[in-house]
Amino acid sequence: MVELSRLKSGFFTHIDYKLNTSDTPIRADIYGKDALKEHARKMGHSDRVQTNLRSAYPLPKRLWENQQRLTFIHKKFSESQAADKTILPPSAEWLVENFYLIQDQIRQSKADLSSGFYKRLPKLVAGPHKDDPRIYGIAMEIIAHTDSHLDRDTLLTFLNEYQRVAALNSAELWAFPIMLRLSLIENLRRLMDQAQITMLKRHSAKELSDRIISEQNNNGKQRAVKVLSKYFPPDKQMDPAFTIYIVQRLREADPVALNLINWVEERVSEHDINLEEFIRVETHQRTLNRSSVGNVVNSLRMLSFMNWSSFFEDTSPVDKILRLDPSGVYTKMDFSTRDRYRHVVETLSKFSIYSEQEIARRALRLAGMWSDEHPAERDRRQAHIGYYIISGGLEKLRQRVNYEPYPLQRIVDWIKAHPFNAYIGIVGIVFASALFGTLLISDIIFPTF
């Protein structure tokens, strides 16, 4: 949270703010392809997860807070752009010009991240992303080590390398684009917090420089230095952005303010700081932040155009197993049919002690065994892996994986297995209810004595 102190004259004397892990931009050492692969494998070894773990600060709540904060900052930036564009940091322009895209991505994330879906995601039990979904931690690490510069190949490589050590389930893979958007929006909020702080410092510096120049013109150098010294006490650490902007404003007033610039430079040197080095570091940070914000916006745009169905199949370990179908039918099916198979595997895993991959392997084993035992059989349906996933062999697969659903799921399974009987039963219940209601009403209106 940003804490501001105001002068009686109306501008900020200084800005006190605490930057912790929730405020600093998501930025770490930039990794090349090989380093990213190694990092992914290390994460796969170290990550420990737990299902049904509640988060103290769930992502949907964090997304809502980030939306409120970005909306507020955008409003302030827009006002500043109209009043005095010179105090607006370069990184802020990305938010002003692309706010419509940010809003769309936030709306999409809200729509995709239902509470039920969020609860299903395995959560990390330790580390910097403790209590967050594992797939969110992965997204955050990718963003940190690419400076938010994403592309399909990087994302694909990272997930596949991670899964060489620890497989992700289908829900996590489908959640991946959501988690990337949430991570990018989180990073954007942090970057915009810093941009707003810089803007406020520039505003303060502008008003202070105008005031001390006016003091010097009207009341002489000593009076101007006295005013200036209040904001640069010798026992207080000097703020780079505030100091640099003061100097820049005073240099614009040169030669009137030359003596004031010299005074500031002397005060800076008292802290064993070189002013030009001060300026170089601050300029580098400003350039870095502008680049990061640009990467965030461009990556959000890229994510909205990616074919996530194709990406899912390229990263799904279950899909890789099902594609080994002895009959060769699975690979010839359309996406929706393949997805139906994977969804059944996911449901079986939910009510079994076995992972999705193990269930897919057991279905593959059943199909392979039948194919080996009946090489001359003309009817090859039982050699198709789908026979054991959605057809007559499903019960056999359920037995092989110790499928133990909840009572409600048993009802759902029965309806899916006997749709016609379920339909007749529902129609019968509706008809009987209507008949009973009619008789009851007629008895009330026309009672028999």
CSV table of C-alpha atoms in Angstrom, one decimal:
chain,number,residue,atom,x,y,z
A,1,MET,CA,0.0,0.0,0.0
A,2,VAL,CA,1.3,3.5,-0.9
A,3,GLU,CA,1.3,6.0,2.0
A,4,LEU,CA,1.5,9.7,1.1
A,5,SER,CA,2.5,12.7,3.1
A,6,ARG,CA,1.2,16.1,2.0
A,7,LEU,CA,2.6,19.6,2.4
A,8,LYS,CA,0.3,22.4,3.5
A,9,SER,CA,0.8,23.9,0.1
A,10,GLY,CA,-0.8,20.8,-1.4
A,11,PHE,CA,1.9,18.6,-2.9
A,12,PHE,CA,3.7,15.5,-1.7
A,13,THR,CA,6.8,16.0,0.4
A,14,HIS,CA,7.7,12.4,0.2
A,15,ILE,CA,6.2,9.0,-0.5
A,16,ASP,CA,6.6,6.2,2.0
A,17,TYR,CA,5.9,2.8,0.5
A,18,LYS,CA,6.8,-0.7,1.5
A,19,LEU,CA,7.7,-3.1,-1.3
A,20,ASN,CA,7.4,-6.8,-0.3
A,21,THR,CA,6.9,-9.9,-2.5
A,22,SER,CA,3.3,-8.8,-3.3
A,23,ASP,CA,4.4,-5.4,-4.6
A,24,THR,CA,7.7,-5.9,-6.5
A,25,PRO,CA,7.4,-6.8,-10.2
A,26,ILE,CA,7.6,-10.5,-11.1
A,27,ARG,CA,11.1,-10.5,-12.5
A,28,ALA,CA,14.0,-12.8,-12.0
A,29,ASP,CA,17.1,-13.9,-13.9
A,30,ILE,CA,16.2,-14.2,-17.6
A,31,TYR,CA,16.7,-17.8,-18.7
A,32,GLY,CA,17.4,-19.1,-22.2
A,33,LYS,CA,15.7,-22.3,-23.5
A,34,ASP,CA,18.1,-24.8,-21.8
A,35,ALA,CA,18.0,-23.0,-18.5
A,36,LEU,CA,14.2,-22.9,-18.6
A,37,LYS,CA,14.2,-26.6,-19.2
A,38,GLU,CA,16.4,-27.3,-16.2
A,39,HIS,CA,14.4,-25.0,-14.0
A,40,ALA,CA,11.2,-26.8,-15.1
A,41,ARG,CA,12.7,-30.2,-14.1
A,42,LYS,CA,13.9,-28.8,-10.8
A,43,MET,CA,10.4,-27.5,-10.0
A,44,GLY,CA,8.9,-30.9,-10.9
A,45,HIS,CA,11.2,-32.6,-8.4
A,46,SER,CA,10.6,-30.0,-5.6
A,47,ASP,CA,6.9,-29.2,-5.9
A,48,ARG,CA,4.6,-31.0,-3.4
A,49,VAL,CA,0.9,-30.7,-3.7
A,50,GLN,CA,-2.3,-31.5,-1.9
A,51,THR,CA,-5.8,-31.7,-3.1
A,52,ASN,CA,-8.8,-30.0,-1.3
A,53,LEU,CA,-6.4,-27.5,0.3
A,54,ARG,CA,-8.0,-24.1,1.0
A,55,SER,CA,-6.1,-21.0,0.2
A,56,ALA,CA,-6.0,-18.1,2.7
A,57,TYR,CA,-5.9,-15.7,-0.3
A,58,PRO,CA,-7.5,-17.4,-3.2
A,59,LEU,CA,-6.8,-16.2,-6.7
A,60,PRO,CA,-10.4,-15.1,-7.6
A,61,LYS,CA,-10.2,-12.6,-4.7
A,62,ARG,CA,-6.7,-11.5,-5.8
A,63,LEU,CA,-8.0,-11.0,-9.4
A,64,TRP,CA,-10.9,-8.8,-8.1
A,65,GLU,CA,-8.5,-6.7,-6.1
A,66,ASN,CA,-6.1,-6.3,-9.0
A,67,GLN,CA,-9.0,-5.2,-11.2
A,68,GLN,CA,-10.0,-2.5,-8.7
A,69,ARG,CA,-6.5,-1.3,-8.4
A,70,LEU,CA,-5.8,-1.2,-12.1
A,71,THR,CA,-9.1,0.6,-12.7
A,72,PHE,CA,-8.1,3.2,-10.1
A,73,ILE,CA,-4.6,3.7,-11.5
A,74,HIS,CA,-5.9,3.9,-15.1
A,75,LYS,CA,-8.2,6.7,-14.0
A,76,LYS,CA,-5.3,8.6,-12.3
A,77,PHE,CA,-3.1,8.1,-15.3
A,78,SER,CA,-5.8,9.4,-17.7
A,79,GLU,CA,-6.3,12.5,-15.5
A,80,SER,CA,-2.6,13.1,-15.5
A,81,GLN,CA,-2.3,12.6,-19.2
A,82,ALA,CA,-4.9,15.3,-19.7
A,83,ALA,CA,-3.4,17.7,-17.2
A,84,ASP,CA,0.4,17.3,-17.5
A,85,LYS,CA,1.7,14.4,-19.5
A,86,THR,CA,5.3,15.2,-18.5
A,87,ILE,CA,4.9,13.6,-15.1
A,88,LEU,CA,3.5,10.3,-16.6
A,89,PRO,CA,6.1,7.5,-16.7
A,90,PRO,CA,6.6,5.9,-20.1
A,91,SER,CA,5.3,2.5,-18.7
A,92,ALA,CA,2.0,4.1,-17.8
A,93,GLU,CA,1.2,4.8,-21.4
A,94,TRP,CA,0.9,1.1,-22.1
A,95,LEU,CA,-2.0,0.9,-19.5
A,96,VAL,CA,-3.7,4.0,-20.8
A,97,GLU,CA,-3.6,2.9,-24.5
A,98,ASN,CA,-4.4,-0.8,-23.8
A,99,PHE,CA,-6.8,-0.7,-20.9
A,100,TYR,CA,-9.6,-2.2,-23.1
A,101,LEU,CA,-7.5,-5.3,-23.6
A,102,ILE,CA,-6.8,-5.6,-19.9
A,103,GLN,CA,-10.5,-5.4,-19.1
A,104,ASP,CA,-11.3,-8.1,-21.6
A,105,GLN,CA,-8.7,-10.4,-20.2
A,106,ILE,CA,-9.9,-9.8,-16.6
A,107,ARG,CA,-13.5,-10.5,-17.7
A,108,GLN,CA,-12.4,-13.7,-19.5
A,109,SER,CA,-10.5,-14.9,-16.4
A,110,LYS,CA,-13.4,-14.3,-14.1
A,111,ALA,CA,-15.7,-16.3,-16.5
A,112,ASP,CA,-13.3,-19.2,-16.7
A,113,LEU,CA,-12.3,-19.5,-13.1
A,114,SER,CA,-15.3,-20.8,-11.3
A,115,SER,CA,-15.1,-21.6,-7.6
A,116,GLY,CA,-15.7,-25.3,-8.3
A,117,PHE,CA,-13.0,-25.5,-10.9
A,118,TYR,CA,-10.6,-23.6,-8.7
A,119,LYS,CA,-11.1,-26.0,-5.8
A,120,ARG,CA,-10.2,-29.0,-7.9
A,121,LEU,CA,-6.7,-27.7,-8.7
A,122,PRO,CA,-3.9,-29.3,-6.6
A,123,LYS,CA,-2.4,-26.7,-4.3
A,124,LEU,CA,1.3,-26.3,-3.3
A,125,VAL,CA,2.0,-27.1,0.3
A,126,ALA,CA,5.3,-25.2,0.5
A,127,GLY,CA,7.5,-22.6,-1.3
A,128,PRO,CA,6.9,-19.0,-2.5
A,129,HIS,CA,3.5,-20.0,-3.9
A,130,LYS,CA,2.3,-22.0,-0.9
A,131,ASP,CA,-1.5,-22.6,-0.9
A,132,ASP,CA,-1.8,-21.5,-4.6
A,133,PRO,CA,-2.6,-23.9,-7.3
A,134,ARG,CA,0.6,-25.7,-8.6
A,135,ILE,CA,-0.2,-24.6,-12.2
A,136,TYR,CA,-0.3,-21.0,-11.0
A,137,GLY,CA,3.2,-21.4,-9.4
A,138,ILE,CA,4.4,-22.7,-12.8
A,139,ALA,CA,2.9,-19.8,-14.6
A,140,MET,CA,4.5,-17.3,-12.2
A,141,GLU,CA,7.9,-18.9,-12.6
A,142,ILE,CA,7.7,-18.8,-16.4
A,143,ILE,CA,6.7,-15.1,-16.3
A,144,ALA,CA,9.5,-14.3,-13.8
A,145,HIS,CA,12.3,-15.9,-15.9
A,146,THR,CA,11.1,-14.5,-19.3
A,147,ASP,CA,10.3,-11.0,-18.1
A,148,SER,CA,6.6,-11.7,-19.1
A,149,HIS,CA,7.6,-12.3,-22.8
A,150,LEU,CA,5.6,-15.4,-23.7
A,151,ASP,CA,5.4,-17.5,-26.8
A,152,ARG,CA,3.9,-20.9,-27.6
A,153,ASP,CA,7.2,-22.7,-27.9
A,154,THR,CA,8.4,-21.5,-24.5
A,155,LEU,CA,5.2,-22.5,-22.8
A,156,LEU,CA,5.1,-25.9,-24.5
A,157,THR,CA,8.7,-26.7,-23.7
A,158,PHE,CA,8.4,-25.7,-20.0
A,159,LEU,CA,5.3,-27.8,-19.4
A,160,ASN,CA,6.6,-30.8,-21.1
A,161,GLU,CA,10.0,-30.6,-19.3
A,162,TYR,CA,8.1,-30.3,-16.0
A,163,GLN,CA,6.0,-33.3,-16.8
A,164,ARG,CA,9.1,-35.4,-17.5
A,165,VAL,CA,9.3,-35.4,-13.7
A,166,ALA,CA,5.8,-34.8,-12.4
A,167,ALA,CA,2.7,-35.1,-14.6
A,168,LEU,CA,-0.1,-32.5,-14.4
A,169,ASN,CA,-3.7,-33.5,-14.5
A,170,SER,CA,-6.2,-32.5,-17.1
A,171,ALA,CA,-7.8,-29.8,-15.0
A,172,GLU,CA,-4.4,-28.2,-14.4
A,173,LEU,CA,-3.6,-28.2,-18.1
A,174,TRP,CA,-7.0,-26.6,-19.0
A,175,ALA,CA,-6.3,-24.0,-16.2
A,176,PHE,CA,-2.9,-23.1,-17.6
A,177,PRO,CA,-4.1,-20.2,-19.9
A,178,ILE,CA,-6.2,-18.8,-17.0
A,179,MET,CA,-3.2,-18.9,-14.7
A,180,LEU,CA,-1.0,-17.2,-17.2
A,181,ARG,CA,-3.5,-14.4,-17.5
A,182,LEU,CA,-3.8,-14.1,-13.8
A,183,SER,CA,0.0,-14.0,-13.4
A,184,LEU,CA,0.4,-11.3,-16.1
A,185,ILE,CA,-2.4,-9.2,-14.6
A,186,GLU,CA,-0.7,-9.6,-11.2
A,187,ASN,CA,2.6,-8.4,-12.6
A,188,LEU,CA,0.9,-5.5,-14.4
A,189,ARG,CA,-0.7,-4.4,-11.2
A,190,ARG,CA,2.7,-4.4,-9.5
A,191,LEU,CA,4.4,-2.5,-12.3
A,192,MET,CA,1.6,0.0,-12.4
A,193,ASP,CA,1.8,0.5,-8.6
A,194,GLN,CA,5.5,1.5,-9.2
A,195,ALA,CA,4.5,3.7,-12.1
A,196,GLN,CA,2.0,5.5,-10.0
A,197,ILE,CA,4.5,6.0,-7.2
A,198,THR,CA,6.9,7.5,-9.8
A,199,MET,CA,4.2,9.8,-11.1
A,200,LEU,CA,3.4,11.1,-7.6
A,201,LYS,CA,7.1,11.7,-7.0
A,202,ARG,CA,7.4,13.6,-10.3
A,203,HIS,CA,4.3,15.6,-9.3
A,204,SER,CA,5.9,16.5,-6.0
A,205,ALA,CA,9.2,17.3,-7.6
A,206,LYS,CA,7.6,19.5,-10.1
A,207,GLU,CA,5.7,21.6,-7.5
A,208,LEU,CA,8.7,21.8,-5.2
A,209,SER,CA,11.1,22.9,-8.0
A,210,ASP,CA,8.6,25.5,-9.1
A,211,ARG,CA,8.3,26.8,-5.6
A,212,ILE,CA,12.0,27.0,-4.8
A,213,ILE,CA,12.7,28.8,-8.2
A,214,SER,CA,9.9,31.2,-7.2
A,215,GLU,CA,11.4,31.7,-3.8
A,216,GLN,CA,14.8,32.4,-5.3
A,217,ASN,CA,13.4,34.9,-7.7
A,218,ASN,CA,11.4,36.7,-5.0
A,219,ASN,CA,13.3,36.2,-1.8
A,220,GLY,CA,16.9,35.3,-2.9
A,221,LYS,CA,19.1,32.3,-2.9
A,222,GLN,CA,19.3,31.7,0.9
A,223,ARG,CA,15.5,31.5,1.2
A,224,ALA,CA,15.3,29.0,-1.7
A,225,VAL,CA,18.1,26.8,-0.2
A,226,LYS,CA,16.3,26.9,3.1
A,227,VAL,CA,13.1,25.6,1.5
A,228,LEU,CA,15.0,23.0,-0.5
A,229,SER,CA,16.9,21.7,2.6
A,230,LYS,CA,13.6,20.7,4.3
A,231,TYR,CA,13.1,18.0,1.7
A,232,PHE,CA,16.7,16.8,1.5
A,233,PRO,CA,17.6,16.4,5.2
A,234,PRO,CA,21.2,15.1,5.7
A,235,ASP,CA,20.0,12.2,7.9
A,236,LYS,CA,17.5,10.8,5.4
A,237,GLN,CA,18.0,8.5,2.5
A,238,MET,CA,17.5,10.3,-0.8
A,239,ASP,CA,14.9,9.0,-3.2
A,240,PRO,CA,16.3,8.5,-6.7
A,241,ALA,CA,13.2,9.3,-8.8
A,242,PHE,CA,12.3,12.4,-6.7
A,243,THR,CA,15.9,13.7,-6.7
A,244,ILE,CA,16.4,13.2,-10.4
A,245,TYR,CA,13.2,14.9,-11.4
A,246,ILE,CA,14.0,17.8,-9.1
A,247,VAL,CA,17.4,18.2,-10.9
A,248,GLN,CA,15.9,17.8,-14.3
A,249,ARG,CA,13.3,20.6,-13.5
A,250,LEU,CA,16.0,22.8,-12.1
A,251,ARG,CA,18.3,22.3,-15.2
A,252,GLU,CA,15.4,23.4,-17.4
A,253,ALA,CA,15.5,26.7,-15.4
A,254,ASP,CA,19.3,27.1,-15.8
A,255,PRO,CA,21.1,29.5,-15.3
A,256,VAL,CA,18.6,30.8,-12.7
A,257,ALA,CA,18.8,27.6,-10.7
A,258,LEU,CA,22.4,26.7,-11.2
A,259,ASN,CA,23.3,27.3,-7.6
A,260,LEU,CA,20.3,25.2,-6.5
A,261,ILE,CA,21.5,22.3,-8.7
A,262,ASN,CA,25.0,22.6,-7.2
A,263,TRP,CA,23.4,22.4,-3.7
A,264,VAL,CA,21.5,19.2,-4.6
A,265,GLU,CA,24.6,17.7,-6.1
A,266,GLU,CA,26.6,18.4,-2.9
A,267,ARG,CA,23.8,16.9,-0.7
A,268,VAL,CA,23.8,13.8,-3.0
A,269,SER,CA,27.6,13.5,-2.6
A,270,GLU,CA,27.3,13.6,1.2
A,271,HIS,CA,25.6,10.2,0.8
A,272,ASP,CA,28.6,8.9,-1.3
A,273,ILE,CA,26.4,8.9,-4.4
A,274,ASN,CA,27.3,10.1,-7.8
A,275,LEU,CA,24.4,12.0,-9.3
A,276,GLU,CA,25.1,10.9,-12.8
A,277,GLU,CA,25.2,7.3,-11.6
A,278,PHE,CA,21.9,8.0,-9.8
A,279,ILE,CA,20.4,9.1,-13.1
A,280,ARG,CA,21.8,6.1,-15.0
A,281,VAL,CA,20.4,3.6,-12.6
A,282,GLU,CA,17.0,5.3,-12.5
A,283,THR,CA,16.8,5.6,-16.3
A,284,HIS,CA,17.7,1.9,-16.6
A,285,GLN,CA,14.9,0.9,-14.1
A,286,ARG,CA,12.5,3.1,-16.0
A,287,THR,CA,13.4,1.4,-19.3
A,288,LEU,CA,13.2,-2.0,-17.7
A,289,ASN,CA,9.7,-1.4,-16.4
A,290,ARG,CA,8.5,0.0,-19.7
A,291,SER,CA,9.8,-3.1,-21.4
A,292,SER,CA,8.1,-5.4,-18.8
A,293,VAL,CA,4.8,-3.7,-19.2
A,294,GLY,CA,5.0,-3.9,-23.0
A,295,ASN,CA,5.8,-7.6,-22.6
A,296,VAL,CA,2.8,-8.1,-20.4
A,297,VAL,CA,0.4,-6.4,-22.8
A,298,ASN,CA,1.8,-8.2,-25.8
A,299,SER,CA,1.7,-11.6,-24.1
A,300,LEU,CA,-2.0,-11.1,-23.0
A,301,ARG,CA,-2.8,-10.3,-26.6
A,302,MET,CA,-0.9,-13.4,-27.8
A,303,LEU,CA,-2.7,-15.7,-25.3
A,304,SER,CA,-6.1,-14.5,-26.6
A,305,PHE,CA,-5.2,-15.8,-30.1
A,306,MET,CA,-3.6,-19.1,-29.1
A,307,ASN,CA,-5.3,-22.4,-30.0
A,308,TRP,CA,-5.6,-23.9,-26.5
A,309,SER,CA,-7.3,-27.1,-27.7
A,310,SER,CA,-4.2,-27.9,-29.7
A,311,PHE,CA,-1.9,-26.8,-26.9
A,312,PHE,CA,-3.7,-29.0,-24.4
A,313,GLU,CA,-3.2,-32.1,-26.6
A,314,ASP,CA,0.4,-31.3,-27.1
A,315,THR,CA,1.0,-31.2,-23.3
A,316,SER,CA,-1.5,-33.9,-22.1
A,317,PRO,CA,0.2,-37.1,-20.8
A,318,VAL,CA,-3.2,-38.8,-21.0
A,319,ASP,CA,-3.7,-37.9,-24.6
A,320,LYS,CA,-0.2,-39.3,-25.4
A,321,ILE,CA,-1.2,-42.6,-23.9
A,322,LEU,CA,-4.6,-42.8,-25.6
A,323,ARG,CA,-2.9,-42.1,-29.0
A,324,LEU,CA,-1.3,-45.6,-28.6
A,325,ASP,CA,-4.7,-47.1,-29.2
A,326,PRO,CA,-4.1,-50.5,-30.8
A,327,SER,CA,-7.0,-50.0,-33.3
A,328,GLY,CA,-5.6,-46.7,-34.4
A,329,VAL,CA,-9.1,-45.1,-34.2
A,330,TYR,CA,-8.4,-42.6,-31.5
A,331,THR,CA,-6.1,-40.4,-33.6
A,332,LYS,CA,-8.6,-40.3,-36.4
A,333,MET,CA,-11.4,-38.9,-34.2
A,334,ASP,CA,-12.3,-35.2,-33.9
A,335,PHE,CA,-11.2,-33.1,-30.9
A,336,SER,CA,-14.6,-33.2,-29.1
A,337,THR,CA,-14.7,-37.0,-29.1
A,338,ARG,CA,-11.1,-37.3,-27.9
A,339,ASP,CA,-11.9,-34.8,-25.2
A,340,ARG,CA,-14.9,-36.9,-24.2
A,341,TYR,CA,-12.6,-39.9,-23.6
A,342,ARG,CA,-10.2,-37.8,-21.6
A,343,HIS,CA,-13.0,-36.4,-19.5
A,344,VAL,CA,-14.2,-39.9,-18.6
A,345,VAL,CA,-10.6,-40.8,-17.6
A,346,GLU,CA,-10.5,-37.7,-15.5
A,347,THR,CA,-13.8,-38.7,-13.7
A,348,LEU,CA,-12.5,-42.2,-13.1
A,349,SER,CA,-9.4,-40.8,-11.5
A,350,LYS,CA,-11.4,-38.5,-9.3
A,351,PHE,CA,-13.1,-41.5,-7.7
A,352,SER,CA,-10.1,-43.8,-7.7
A,353,ILE,CA,-6.7,-44.1,-6.1
A,354,TYR,CA,-5.0,-44.1,-9.5
A,355,SER,CA,-3.8,-41.1,-11.5
A,356,GLU,CA,-5.3,-40.2,-14.9
A,357,GLN,CA,-2.2,-41.6,-16.6
A,358,GLU,CA,-2.5,-44.9,-14.9
A,359,ILE,CA,-6.2,-45.2,-15.7
A,360,ALA,CA,-5.4,-44.5,-19.4
A,361,ARG,CA,-2.6,-47.1,-19.3
A,362,ARG,CA,-5.0,-49.7,-17.9
A,363,ALA,CA,-7.5,-49.0,-20.6
A,364,LEU,CA,-4.7,-49.3,-23.2
A,365,ARG,CA,-3.6,-52.6,-21.6
A,366,LEU,CA,-7.2,-54.0,-21.8
A,367,ALA,CA,-7.4,-53.0,-25.5
A,368,GLY,CA,-4.0,-54.4,-26.2
A,369,MET,CA,-4.7,-57.7,-24.4
A,370,TRP,CA,-7.9,-58.3,-26.5
A,371,SER,CA,-6.1,-57.4,-29.7
A,372,ASP,CA,-3.3,-59.9,-28.9
A,373,GLU,CA,-5.7,-62.7,-27.9
A,374,HIS,CA,-8.0,-62.2,-31.0
A,375,PRO,CA,-5.7,-61.4,-33.9
A,376,ALA,CA,-8.1,-62.9,-36.5
A,377,GLU,CA,-11.3,-61.4,-35.1
A,378,ARG,CA,-13.0,-59.3,-37.8
A,379,ASP,CA,-15.0,-57.2,-35.2
A,380,ARG,CA,-12.2,-55.1,-33.8
A,381,ARG,CA,-14.3,-52.9,-31.5
A,382,GLN,CA,-12.8,-54.3,-28.4
A,383,ALA,CA,-9.3,-53.5,-29.7
A,384,HIS,CA,-10.3,-49.9,-29.5
A,385,ILE,CA,-9.3,-48.1,-26.3
A,386,GLY,CA,-12.7,-46.3,-26.4
A,387,TYR,CA,-14.5,-49.6,-25.8
A,388,TYR,CA,-13.2,-49.5,-22.2
A,389,ILE,CA,-13.7,-45.8,-21.7
A,390,ILE,CA,-17.2,-45.1,-23.0
A,391,SER,CA,-18.7,-48.4,-24.1
A,392,GLY,CA,-19.2,-52.0,-23.1
A,393,GLY,CA,-15.8,-52.5,-21.5
A,394,LEU,CA,-16.2,-49.5,-19.1
A,395,GLU,CA,-17.4,-51.6,-16.2
A,396,LYS,CA,-14.3,-53.8,-16.6
A,397,LEU,CA,-12.1,-50.8,-16.5
A,398,ARG,CA,-13.9,-49.5,-13.4
A,399,GLN,CA,-13.2,-52.7,-11.7
A,400,ARG,CA,-9.5,-52.6,-12.7
A,401,VAL,CA,-9.1,-49.1,-11.2
A,402,ASN,CA,-11.2,-49.6,-8.0
A,403,TYR,CA,-13.7,-47.0,-9.1
A,404,GLU,CA,-15.7,-45.9,-6.0
A,405,PRO,CA,-17.9,-42.9,-6.8
A,406,TYR,CA,-20.2,-41.0,-4.4
A,407,PRO,CA,-23.9,-41.9,-4.4
A,408,LEU,CA,-24.7,-38.9,-6.6
A,409,GLN,CA,-22.1,-39.8,-9.1
A,410,ARG,CA,-23.5,-43.4,-9.3
A,411,ILE,CA,-26.8,-41.9,-10.3
A,412,VAL,CA,-25.1,-39.7,-13.0
A,413,ASP,CA,-23.2,-42.8,-14.2
A,414,TRP,CA,-26.4,-44.9,-14.4
A,415,ILE,CA,-28.2,-42.1,-16.4
A,416,LYS,CA,-25.3,-41.9,-18.8
A,417,ALA,CA,-25.2,-45.7,-19.2
A,418,HIS,CA,-29.0,-46.0,-19.6
A,419,PRO,CA,-30.2,-42.7,-21.2
A,420,PHE,CA,-33.4,-44.2,-22.7
A,421,ASN,CA,-34.5,-45.8,-19.4
A,422,ALA,CA,-33.7,-42.6,-17.6
A,423,TYR,CA,-35.7,-40.6,-20.1
A,424,ILE,CA,-38.7,-42.9,-19.7
A,425,GLY,CA,-38.4,-42.8,-16.0
A,426,ILE,CA,-38.3,-39.0,-15.9
A,427,VAL,CA,-41.3,-38.7,-18.2
A,428,GLY,CA,-43.2,-41.2,-16.0
A,429,ILE,CA,-42.4,-39.2,-12.9
A,430,VAL,CA,-43.4,-35.9,-14.5
A,431,PHE,CA,-46.7,-37.5,-15.8
A,432,ALA,CA,-47.5,-39.1,-12.4
A,433,SER,CA,-46.8,-35.9,-10.6
A,434,ALA,CA,-49.0,-33.9,-13.0
A,435,LEU,CA,-51.8,-36.5,-12.6
A,436,PHE,CA,-51.5,-36.5,-8.9
A,437,GLY,CA,-51.6,-32.7,-8.8
A,438,THR,CA,-54.7,-32.7,-11.1
A,439,LEU,CA,-56.5,-35.2,-8.9
A,440,LEU,CA,-55.6,-33.3,-5.8
A,441,ILE,CA,-56.8,-30.0,-7.2
A,442,SER,CA,-60.0,-31.5,-8.5
A,443,ASP,CA,-60.7,-33.1,-5.1
A,444,ILE,CA,-60.2,-29.7,-3.4
A,445,ILE,CA,-62.5,-27.9,-5.9
A,446,PHE,CA,-65.1,-30.6,-6.2
A,447,PRO,CA,-65.0,-32.5,-2.9
A,448,THR,CA,-66.9,-35.7,-2.5
A,449,PHE,CA,-69.1,-36.1,0.6
